[in-house]
Amino acid sequence: MWIADQWKDYELLDCSGGEKLERWGEITLVRPDPQAIWRTERRDPRWRHPAGRYSRSETGGGSWDKGRLPERWKVRYGDLTFHVKPMNFKHTGLFPEQAVNWDFAMEQIRNAGRPISVLNLFGYTGAATVACAAAGASVCHVDAAKGMVAWGKENAQASGVIDRPIRWIVDDCAKFVEREIRRGRRYDAVIMDPPSYGRGPGGEVWKLENNLWDFVELVAGVLSDDPLFVILNSYTTGLSASTIGYVCQSVFCRRFGGRTESQELGLPVTASGLALPCGATTRVIFD
């Protein structure tokens, strides 16, 4: 497991009974987490009086009890700064476990010894985009949600990289990649964080188990002849790190060489000293 244990502004204080207690800067939140199926003692008093709590509804969805929660605030990771805020469906706009992938990408870019171009697909609020830009890469950030792209620009501004070579694209990721292939544009590194389920602008249904293979094959067509790395994330229950690793090995390594590394991502739990599983990642490294 790759554990994101370098945070100072984020801390997973405890998790139990399908919920987790987190510290985001000075703000404490309680949010659902389906992995935390154990029922341990909730000794931390912040369980009882968080600044905000997201509760599931028996009819589906859920809602925030925001209490003393500000509308938005900032957290730092090393030299990077991100805006966080309570969103629909329990999210905050940042997945702290992904910090291990930001560190990996930044190290790869800094050690490449050449200019690196990165394509960040399903880029969300731009944490990986900001990290890669801070390391010196040119980045193309693509997400179908206009609001998420705008949020990414705010994070780039907060991190001091807004003037770096970043293209901000609001588009369907597959259609964008198809056009880039036709235009002959290539990238040295690709980051993919596809959703488990979604609908395209034309009502097209995206289901990761059904669409991932074709999408990964498509993305292979936009890699340069001398690629640096690929990162593929999955938060889909039932798709293991080994499964997405095999997909990447079958597509990217067969065509470009290189090797894959696949692991669960995790966050250290202060109360227990254990680590909470938070999805899976495959990295393709082209030595």
C-alpha positions as CSV (number, residue, x, y, z in Angstrom):
1,M,0.0,0.0,0.0
2,W,1.2,3.5,-0.8
3,I,0.4,5.6,2.2
4,A,0.1,9.4,2.1
5,D,1.9,10.1,5.3
6,Q,3.6,13.5,4.5
7,W,0.6,15.7,5.3
8,K,0.7,18.5,7.9
9,D,-2.6,20.2,7.0
10,Y,-4.6,17.0,6.7
11,E,-5.0,14.2,9.3
12,L,-7.3,11.1,9.4
13,L,-7.9,11.2,13.1
14,D,-10.1,8.1,13.4
15,C,-12.5,6.0,11.5
16,S,-15.3,3.6,12.7
17,G,-18.8,2.5,11.9
18,G,-18.7,3.6,8.3
19,E,-17.5,7.1,9.1
20,K,-14.2,8.9,9.3
21,L,-13.1,11.9,11.5
22,E,-10.7,14.2,9.6
23,R,-8.8,17.4,10.3
24,W,-8.4,19.7,7.3
25,G,-6.2,22.4,8.6
26,E,-8.0,23.6,11.8
27,I,-11.4,22.3,10.5
28,T,-12.7,18.9,11.7
29,L,-15.2,16.9,9.5
30,V,-17.1,13.7,9.8
31,R,-17.8,12.0,6.5
32,P,-19.0,8.5,5.5
33,D,-16.5,5.9,4.4
34,P,-17.6,2.5,3.2
35,Q,-14.3,0.9,4.0
36,A,-14.5,1.7,7.7
37,I,-16.7,-1.3,8.5
38,W,-15.2,-1.9,12.0
39,R,-16.8,-0.5,15.2
40,T,-14.1,0.8,17.5
41,E,-14.3,3.1,20.4
42,R,-14.6,6.8,19.4
43,R,-12.5,8.3,22.1
44,D,-11.6,11.5,20.3
45,P,-14.0,14.2,21.5
46,R,-14.1,15.8,18.1
47,W,-16.4,13.0,16.9
48,R,-19.1,14.7,19.0
49,H,-18.5,18.3,17.9
50,P,-17.1,18.5,14.4
51,A,-17.2,21.7,12.4
52,G,-19.2,19.8,9.8
53,R,-20.8,16.4,9.3
54,Y,-22.1,14.7,6.2
55,S,-24.9,12.2,6.9
56,R,-26.4,9.6,4.5
57,S,-30.1,9.7,3.8
58,E,-32.1,6.5,4.0
59,T,-33.7,7.4,0.7
60,G,-30.3,8.0,-1.0
61,G,-27.8,10.8,-1.1
62,G,-27.3,12.8,2.0
63,S,-26.6,16.3,3.3
64,W,-24.2,18.4,5.3
65,D,-24.8,19.7,8.8
66,K,-22.3,22.5,8.4
67,G,-22.5,23.9,12.0
68,R,-19.4,26.0,12.4
69,L,-18.1,25.2,8.9
70,P,-16.8,28.0,6.7
71,E,-17.8,28.2,3.1
72,R,-14.3,27.4,2.0
73,W,-10.8,27.4,3.3
74,K,-7.2,26.5,2.3
75,V,-4.9,23.6,3.1
76,R,-1.2,23.2,2.1
77,Y,0.8,20.2,1.0
78,G,4.5,21.1,0.8
79,D,4.6,24.1,-1.5
80,L,1.2,23.5,-2.9
81,T,-2.0,25.2,-1.7
82,F,-5.6,24.0,-2.4
83,H,-9.0,25.4,-1.7
84,V,-11.4,22.9,0.0
85,K,-15.1,23.3,0.6
86,P,-18.1,20.9,1.4
87,M,-19.7,19.7,-1.8
88,N,-22.6,17.5,-2.8
89,F,-22.1,13.7,-2.1
90,K,-19.7,14.3,0.8
91,H,-16.7,15.5,-1.2
92,T,-14.4,18.4,-0.4
93,G,-12.7,18.9,-3.8
94,L,-9.5,17.1,-2.7
95,F,-8.5,13.5,-2.3
96,P,-5.6,13.6,0.2
97,E,-4.5,10.0,-0.5
98,Q,-3.5,11.2,-4.0
99,A,-0.6,13.1,-2.4
100,V,1.6,10.0,-3.0
101,N,0.9,10.2,-6.7
102,W,1.6,14.0,-6.7
103,D,5.0,13.2,-5.1
104,F,5.7,10.5,-7.7
105,A,4.8,12.7,-10.7
106,M,6.8,15.6,-9.4
107,E,9.9,13.4,-8.8
108,Q,9.6,11.9,-12.3
109,I,9.3,15.3,-13.9
110,R,12.2,16.9,-12.0
111,N,14.5,14.0,-12.7
112,A,13.6,13.7,-16.4
113,G,16.3,16.1,-17.6
114,R,14.1,17.3,-20.5
115,P,10.9,19.3,-21.0
116,I,7.9,17.1,-20.1
117,S,4.3,17.6,-21.2
118,V,1.5,16.1,-19.1
119,L,-2.1,15.3,-20.0
120,N,-4.4,15.2,-16.9
121,L,-7.7,13.6,-17.8
122,F,-10.7,13.8,-15.5
123,G,-8.6,16.5,-13.9
124,Y,-11.2,17.5,-11.3
125,T,-10.0,20.5,-9.2
126,G,-6.5,20.3,-10.5
127,A,-4.3,19.0,-7.7
128,A,-2.3,16.8,-10.0
129,T,-2.2,19.6,-12.6
130,V,-0.8,22.0,-10.0
131,A,1.8,19.5,-8.7
132,C,3.1,18.7,-12.2
133,A,3.2,22.4,-13.2
134,A,5.1,23.2,-9.9
135,A,7.6,20.5,-10.9
136,G,8.2,22.2,-14.2
137,A,6.0,20.4,-16.7
138,S,3.6,21.9,-19.2
139,V,0.1,20.5,-18.5
140,C,-3.1,20.1,-20.3
141,H,-6.0,19.8,-17.8
142,V,-9.2,18.3,-19.1
143,D,-12.6,17.9,-17.3
144,A,-16.1,17.9,-18.5
145,A,-17.3,20.1,-15.6
146,K,-16.8,23.8,-16.1
147,G,-16.9,24.5,-12.4
148,M,-14.2,22.0,-11.6
149,V,-11.9,23.5,-14.2
150,A,-12.5,27.0,-12.7
151,W,-11.7,25.5,-9.3
152,G,-8.5,24.1,-10.7
153,K,-7.5,27.6,-11.9
154,E,-8.1,28.9,-8.3
155,N,-5.8,26.2,-7.0
156,A,-3.1,27.1,-9.5
157,Q,-3.4,30.7,-8.5
158,A,-3.1,29.8,-4.8
159,S,-0.1,27.6,-5.5
160,G,1.7,30.3,-7.5
161,V,1.7,28.4,-10.8
162,I,-1.2,30.1,-12.7
163,D,1.4,31.7,-15.1
164,R,2.9,28.3,-15.9
165,P,2.1,26.6,-19.3
166,I,-1.3,25.1,-18.4
167,R,-4.1,24.6,-20.8
168,W,-7.5,24.4,-19.1
169,I,-10.0,22.4,-21.2
170,V,-13.7,21.9,-20.6
171,D,-14.5,18.8,-22.7
172,D,-15.4,15.1,-22.7
173,C,-12.1,13.4,-22.1
174,A,-12.5,10.7,-24.7
175,K,-13.6,13.1,-27.4
176,F,-10.7,15.4,-26.5
177,V,-8.2,12.6,-26.8
178,E,-9.6,11.6,-30.2
179,R,-9.1,15.1,-31.5
180,E,-5.6,15.4,-30.1
181,I,-4.7,12.2,-31.9
182,R,-6.0,13.6,-35.2
183,R,-4.1,16.8,-34.6
184,G,-0.9,14.8,-34.0
185,R,-0.4,16.2,-30.5
186,R,1.5,13.9,-28.1
187,Y,2.2,13.9,-24.4
188,D,5.1,12.5,-22.3
189,A,2.9,11.6,-19.3
190,V,-0.8,10.9,-18.8
191,I,-2.7,11.0,-15.5
192,M,-6.2,9.4,-15.6
193,D,-8.7,9.6,-12.7
194,P,-11.9,8.3,-14.4
195,P,-15.2,8.1,-12.5
196,S,-16.9,4.8,-11.6
197,Y,-20.1,6.0,-13.3
198,G,-21.2,9.0,-15.3
199,R,-23.0,10.5,-18.2
200,G,-21.4,12.4,-21.1
201,P,-22.8,15.7,-22.4
202,G,-24.9,13.8,-25.0
203,G,-26.3,11.4,-22.4
204,E,-23.7,8.7,-23.1
205,V,-23.3,6.3,-20.1
206,W,-19.9,5.8,-18.7
207,K,-19.3,2.7,-16.5
208,L,-15.7,2.1,-15.7
209,E,-15.8,-1.7,-15.8
210,N,-17.3,-1.6,-19.4
211,N,-15.4,1.4,-20.8
212,L,-11.9,1.4,-19.2
213,W,-10.2,-0.9,-21.7
214,D,-11.3,1.0,-24.7
215,F,-10.4,4.3,-23.1
216,V,-6.9,3.2,-22.1
217,E,-6.3,1.9,-25.6
218,L,-7.4,5.3,-26.9
219,V,-5.1,7.1,-24.6
220,A,-2.1,5.1,-25.7
221,G,-2.5,6.9,-29.0
222,V,-1.6,10.2,-27.5
223,L,1.6,9.2,-25.7
224,S,4.9,10.4,-27.2
225,D,7.5,8.1,-28.6
226,D,9.6,8.6,-25.4
227,P,7.0,8.6,-22.6
228,L,7.9,9.2,-19.0
229,F,5.0,7.8,-17.0
230,V,1.3,7.0,-16.8
231,I,-0.9,7.0,-13.7
232,L,-4.3,5.4,-13.6
233,N,-6.5,5.7,-10.6
234,S,-9.6,3.7,-9.7
235,Y,-12.1,4.2,-6.9
236,T,-14.5,1.5,-8.2
237,T,-15.3,-1.2,-5.7
238,G,-14.4,-4.6,-7.3
239,L,-11.6,-3.3,-9.6
240,S,-8.4,-4.2,-7.7
241,A,-5.0,-2.6,-8.2
242,S,-4.0,-5.8,-9.9
243,T,-6.8,-5.5,-12.4
244,I,-6.0,-2.0,-13.5
245,G,-2.4,-2.9,-13.5
246,Y,-3.0,-5.7,-16.0
247,V,-5.0,-3.3,-18.2
248,C,-2.1,-0.9,-18.2
249,Q,0.5,-3.6,-18.8
250,S,-1.5,-5.1,-21.7
251,V,-1.9,-1.7,-23.4
252,F,1.1,0.5,-22.5
253,C,3.9,-1.9,-21.8
254,R,3.1,-4.0,-24.9
255,R,3.4,-0.9,-27.0
256,F,6.1,1.2,-25.3
257,G,7.9,-1.2,-23.0
258,G,8.3,-0.1,-19.4
259,R,6.9,-1.7,-16.2
260,T,3.9,-1.3,-14.0
261,E,3.6,-0.8,-10.2
262,S,0.1,-1.3,-8.7
263,Q,-1.0,-0.7,-5.1
264,E,-3.9,0.4,-2.9
265,L,-3.7,3.9,-1.7
266,G,-4.0,4.5,2.0
267,L,-4.2,7.2,4.7
268,P,-2.6,6.7,8.1
269,V,-5.2,6.6,11.0
270,T,-3.9,8.5,14.0
271,A,-6.1,6.7,16.6
272,S,-5.1,3.2,15.6
273,G,-1.8,3.4,13.7
274,L,-3.4,1.5,10.8
275,A,-4.1,2.7,7.3
276,L,-7.5,3.2,5.7
277,P,-7.7,1.9,2.1
278,C,-8.7,4.6,-0.4
279,G,-8.8,3.2,-3.9
280,A,-6.1,1.8,-6.2
281,T,-3.5,3.1,-8.5
282,T,-1.3,1.8,-11.3
283,R,1.8,3.6,-12.4
284,V,3.5,2.8,-15.7
285,I,7.2,3.7,-15.6
286,F,9.1,3.9,-18.8
287,D,12.8,3.5,-17.9
